[in-house]
C-alpha positions as a LaTeX table, in Angstrom:
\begin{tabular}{lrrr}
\hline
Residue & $x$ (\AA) & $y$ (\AA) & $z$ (\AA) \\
\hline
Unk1 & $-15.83$ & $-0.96$ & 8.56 \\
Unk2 & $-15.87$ & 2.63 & 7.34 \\
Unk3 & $-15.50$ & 3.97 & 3.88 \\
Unk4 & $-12.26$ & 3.90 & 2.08 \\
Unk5 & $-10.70$ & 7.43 & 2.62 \\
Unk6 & $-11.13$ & 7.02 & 6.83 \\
Unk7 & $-10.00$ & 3.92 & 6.86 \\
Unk8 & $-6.56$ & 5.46 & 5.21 \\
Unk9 & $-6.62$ & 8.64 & 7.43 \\
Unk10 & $-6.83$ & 6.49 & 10.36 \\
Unk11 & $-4.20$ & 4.37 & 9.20 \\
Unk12 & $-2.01$ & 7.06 & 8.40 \\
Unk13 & $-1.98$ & 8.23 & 11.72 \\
Unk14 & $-1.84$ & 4.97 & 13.22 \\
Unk15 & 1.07 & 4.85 & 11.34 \\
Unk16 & 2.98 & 8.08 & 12.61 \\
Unk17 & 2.05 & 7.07 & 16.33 \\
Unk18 & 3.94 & 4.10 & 15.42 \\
Unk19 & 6.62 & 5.95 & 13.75 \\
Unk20 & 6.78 & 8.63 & 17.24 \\
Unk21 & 7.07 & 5.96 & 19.50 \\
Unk22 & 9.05 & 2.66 & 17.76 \\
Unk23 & 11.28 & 4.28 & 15.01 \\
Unk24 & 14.02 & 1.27 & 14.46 \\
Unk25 & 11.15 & $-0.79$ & 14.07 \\
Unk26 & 9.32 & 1.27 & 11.34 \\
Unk27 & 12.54 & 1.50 & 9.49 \\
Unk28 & 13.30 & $-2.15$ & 9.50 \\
Unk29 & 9.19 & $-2.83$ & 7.96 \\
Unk30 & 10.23 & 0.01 & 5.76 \\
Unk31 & 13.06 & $-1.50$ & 4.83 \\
Unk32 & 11.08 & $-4.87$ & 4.02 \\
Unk33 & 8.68 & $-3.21$ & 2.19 \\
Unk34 & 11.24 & $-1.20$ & $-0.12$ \\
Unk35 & 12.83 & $-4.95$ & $-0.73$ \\
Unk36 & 9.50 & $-6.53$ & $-1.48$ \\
Unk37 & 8.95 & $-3.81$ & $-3.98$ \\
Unk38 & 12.14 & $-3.83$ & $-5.92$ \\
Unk39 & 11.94 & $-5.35$ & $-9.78$ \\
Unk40 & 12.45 & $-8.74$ & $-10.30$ \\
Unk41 & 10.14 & $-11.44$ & $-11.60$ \\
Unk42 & 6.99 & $-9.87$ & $-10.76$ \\
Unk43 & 5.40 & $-7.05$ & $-12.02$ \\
Unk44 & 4.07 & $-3.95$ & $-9.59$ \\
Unk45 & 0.41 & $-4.94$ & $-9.93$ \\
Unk46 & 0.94 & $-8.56$ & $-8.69$ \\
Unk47 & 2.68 & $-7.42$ & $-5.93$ \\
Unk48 & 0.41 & $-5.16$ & $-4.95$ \\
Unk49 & $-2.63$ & $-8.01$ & $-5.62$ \\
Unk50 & $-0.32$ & $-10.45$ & $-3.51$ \\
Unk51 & 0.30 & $-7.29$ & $-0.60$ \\
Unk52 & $-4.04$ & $-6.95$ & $-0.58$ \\
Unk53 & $-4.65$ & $-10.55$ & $-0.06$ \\
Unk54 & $-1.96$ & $-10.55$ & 2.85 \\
Unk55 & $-3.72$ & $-7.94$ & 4.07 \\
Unk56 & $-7.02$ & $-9.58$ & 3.79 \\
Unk57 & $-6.24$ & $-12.31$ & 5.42 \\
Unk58 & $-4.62$ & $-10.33$ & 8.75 \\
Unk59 & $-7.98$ & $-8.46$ & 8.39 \\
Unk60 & $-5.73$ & $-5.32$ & 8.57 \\
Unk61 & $-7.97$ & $-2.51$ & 7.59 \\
Unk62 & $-5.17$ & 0.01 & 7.01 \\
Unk63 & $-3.26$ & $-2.08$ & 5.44 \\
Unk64 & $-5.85$ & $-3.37$ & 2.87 \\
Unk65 & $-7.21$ & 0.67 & 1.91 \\
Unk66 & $-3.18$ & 1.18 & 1.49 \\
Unk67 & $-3.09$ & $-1.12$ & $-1.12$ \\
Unk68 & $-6.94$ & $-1.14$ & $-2.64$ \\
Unk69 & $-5.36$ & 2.89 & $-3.03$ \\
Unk70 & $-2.15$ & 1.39 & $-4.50$ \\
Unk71 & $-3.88$ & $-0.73$ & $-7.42$ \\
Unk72 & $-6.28$ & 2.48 & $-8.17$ \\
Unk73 & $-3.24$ & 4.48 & $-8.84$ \\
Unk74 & $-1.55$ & 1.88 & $-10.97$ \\
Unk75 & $-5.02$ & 1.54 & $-12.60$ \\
Unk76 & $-5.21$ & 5.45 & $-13.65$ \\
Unk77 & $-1.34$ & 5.37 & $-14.46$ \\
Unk78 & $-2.03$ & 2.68 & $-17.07$ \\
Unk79 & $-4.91$ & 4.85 & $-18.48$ \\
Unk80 & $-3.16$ & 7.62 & $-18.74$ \\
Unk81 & $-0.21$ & 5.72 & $-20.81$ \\
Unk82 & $-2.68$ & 4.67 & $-23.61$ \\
Unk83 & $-4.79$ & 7.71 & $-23.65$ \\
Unk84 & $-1.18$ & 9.40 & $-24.49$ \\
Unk85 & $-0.64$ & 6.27 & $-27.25$ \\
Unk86 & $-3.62$ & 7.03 & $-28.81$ \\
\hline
\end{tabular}
């Protein structure tokens, strides 16, 4: 397993090849994923926490540096909201 940042670069081109060559098919998981992510009961860090251990368990290296990267930002967002409180 490499470090963080190649696993995402690799990933992200991964996912463009897909993209290129099966486009209905990364619109209907894009699809899925905006529905997954709209508000309702739970908040954007559990989903993301419940997305990661998904992607754990598929052993999906892409996937899990997609959303390790996804809590990070929600981590720095909340720090910047209460350095601005403060």
């Amino acid at each position: 397993m490499g470090n963080f940042e190649e696993i995402n670069k690799r990933a992200q081109k991964n996912t463009g090849r897909i993209q290129e060559e099966q486009p209905d098919f990364m619109r209907a998981f894009k699809k899925l994923q905006q529905e997954g992510y709209k508000a309702n009961a739970l908040d954007e860090k559990t989903k993301e926490y419940v997305a990661l251990t998904y992607a754990i368990a598929d052993k999906c290296e892409g996937c899990i540096g997609n959303h390790v990267k996804n809590l990070l930002n929600l981590v720095q967002r909340v720090k910047k909201s209460v350095i601005s409180l403060r």
